[in-house]
C-alpha angles and dihedrals in degrees: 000000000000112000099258089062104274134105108274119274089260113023107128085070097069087043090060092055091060099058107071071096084085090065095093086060087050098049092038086054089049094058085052113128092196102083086196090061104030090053080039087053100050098042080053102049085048094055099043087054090051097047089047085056093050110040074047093055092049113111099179106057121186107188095233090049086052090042096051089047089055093051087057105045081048084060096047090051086052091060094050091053090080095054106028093039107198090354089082088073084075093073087059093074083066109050083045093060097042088058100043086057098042112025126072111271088242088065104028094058093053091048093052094054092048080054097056106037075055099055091043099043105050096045091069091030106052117061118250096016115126118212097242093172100262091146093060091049092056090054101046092045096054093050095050095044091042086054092053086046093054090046095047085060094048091058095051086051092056087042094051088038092059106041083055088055090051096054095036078053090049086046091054101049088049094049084048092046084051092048099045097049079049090064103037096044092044097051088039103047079046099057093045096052093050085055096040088059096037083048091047092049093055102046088093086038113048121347100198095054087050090054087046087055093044085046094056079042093063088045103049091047081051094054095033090060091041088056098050092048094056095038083054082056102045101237099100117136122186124198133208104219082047085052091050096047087050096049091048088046094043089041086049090055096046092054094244118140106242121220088196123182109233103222129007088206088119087063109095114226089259096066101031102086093045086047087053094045089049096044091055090047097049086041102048084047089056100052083041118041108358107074078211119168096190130040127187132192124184123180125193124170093267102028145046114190129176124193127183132177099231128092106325125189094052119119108004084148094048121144086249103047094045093053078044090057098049090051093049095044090037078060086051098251139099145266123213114184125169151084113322110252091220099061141319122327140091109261119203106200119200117179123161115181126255 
């Protein structure tokens, strides 16, 4: 059986290895006075070779089609009987096995018994017979052939296993790209409309501050489409200390007064690059949604928060912050987001344990 359910490609080859066995039927017809049966017998015995070939070949397998081969190779193993004597039996290791690898296991199994009561019983039954130990071989061929079969299943569940994993693993990647580009293009698209307006805003007022904002607009749209471009490709890396610069640079364009830590030296490699991811959501949600006027962001090894004084308790099951939780939970840490509890203001909680 191939893995996807079907008889391999070429297995009829290695079953027609297995049937010089049938030359004691062949030899015992051959020393057959009666020229009717011996000529019967190895028409038979033909033609048995040849259908247990072919029920073998066949790669598409309905039960009554099996059902009905296996009849008539019965029958074909009836018409040798008068020629062959109790070498006929031989031809019952076949029709076991072929059961065992294409019947239901409910019927297969039955059958085999039948098989086998039949191999032990007319042997000591029917004169002249000899016990060769057909019924042993009919035991013995339907287990082996029910283990390959069993095997044979295995191997299509891993198959089938795996290829599910591929495409769950293709459907994940995909999940963490969309999430990421949310992220980018949200805190991006933030940050150059802030300074479009503010731009915009100074073009009566003072000229040469507008062309330093265009200018970072040109910049951030740069970077922006640098970012989703490399996160497309996988390869996108993100930085605290460049977090924390971008937050500083996108606070200072809104018009909101910045509490920024110095250095983020004290953050162990594990958190850094969650701190940076929650320090660009909160961030991006300030300059958005919030109408803050002071922002403060405190880092400690095991924990980022970020605390502003605008309205708090909005969009605690935004896009941003739920692909935020799961980073933060898929780390093994926590994320706490709502209103503070001391006073107005929004609060983006961060811990990761020890």
């Amino acid at each position: 059986m191939t893995a996807t359910g079907g008889p391999p490609r070429f297995g009829w080859v290695f079953a027609a290895v297995w049937l010089f066995y049938l030359g004691g039927n062949v030899g015992a017809l051959l020393n057959q006075p009666n020229v009717y049966w011996r000529v019967t017998g190895l028409i038979s015995v033909a033609v048995f070779a040849a259908g247990f070939l072919f029920l073998v070949a066949r790669r598409r397998r309905r039960t009554v089609r099996v059902w009905l081969g296996i009849t008539l190779l019965l029958a074909l193993v009836a018409l040798q009987v008068p020629g062959a004597g109790d070498h006929a039996l031989t031809c019952l290791v076949y029709v076991a096995a072929l059961a065992m690898v294409n019947l239901p296991i409910g019927q297969s199994a039955p059958l085999a018994a039948i098989l086998f009561a039949g191999a032990e019983i007319l042997p000591r039954t029917v004169d002249g017979w000899a016990d060769r130990g057909y019924g042993l071989a009919v035991l013995l061929g339907s287990l082996a052939t029910y283990g390959i079969r069993m095997a044979a299943e295995r191997q299509r569940r891993l198959i089938a296993a795996q290829l599910e994993l591929a495409d769950r693993a293709v459907a994940d990647e995909r999940a963490r790209i969309a999430a990421d580009l949310h992220d980018i293009l949200g805190h991006s698209l933030t940050v150059v409309t802030v300074k479009a307006e503010l731009a915009q805003r100074l073009l009566d007022v003072d000229i040469e501050r507008a062309r330093k904002e265009l200018a970072d607009l040109e910049t951030l749209a740069r970077d922006a489409l640098a970012d989703v471009r490399t996160t497309a490709l996988g390869v996108r890396g993100i930085s605290l200390p460049g977090e924390i610069a971008a937050a500083r640079e996108a606070l200072a364009a809104a018009n909101v007064e910045a509490d920024l830590p110095g250095a983020a030296d004290e953050v162990p490699t594990r958190n850094r690059e969650l701190f940076a991811w929650t320090i660009r959501e909160a961030v991006t949600n300030v300059v958005r949604h919030s109408r803050a006027r002071h922002v403060r962001v405190q880092l400690t090894p095991d924990c980022v928060e970020i605390v502003d004084d605008g309205a708090g308790g909005v969009f605690v099951t935004g896009q941003g912050l739920s692909g935020l939780r799961r980073r933060a939970e898929g780390a093994g840490g926590r994320l706490v987001a709502g209103a503070c509890a001391d006073g107005p203001g929004f609060r983006v909680r961060v811990e990761v344990p020890r």
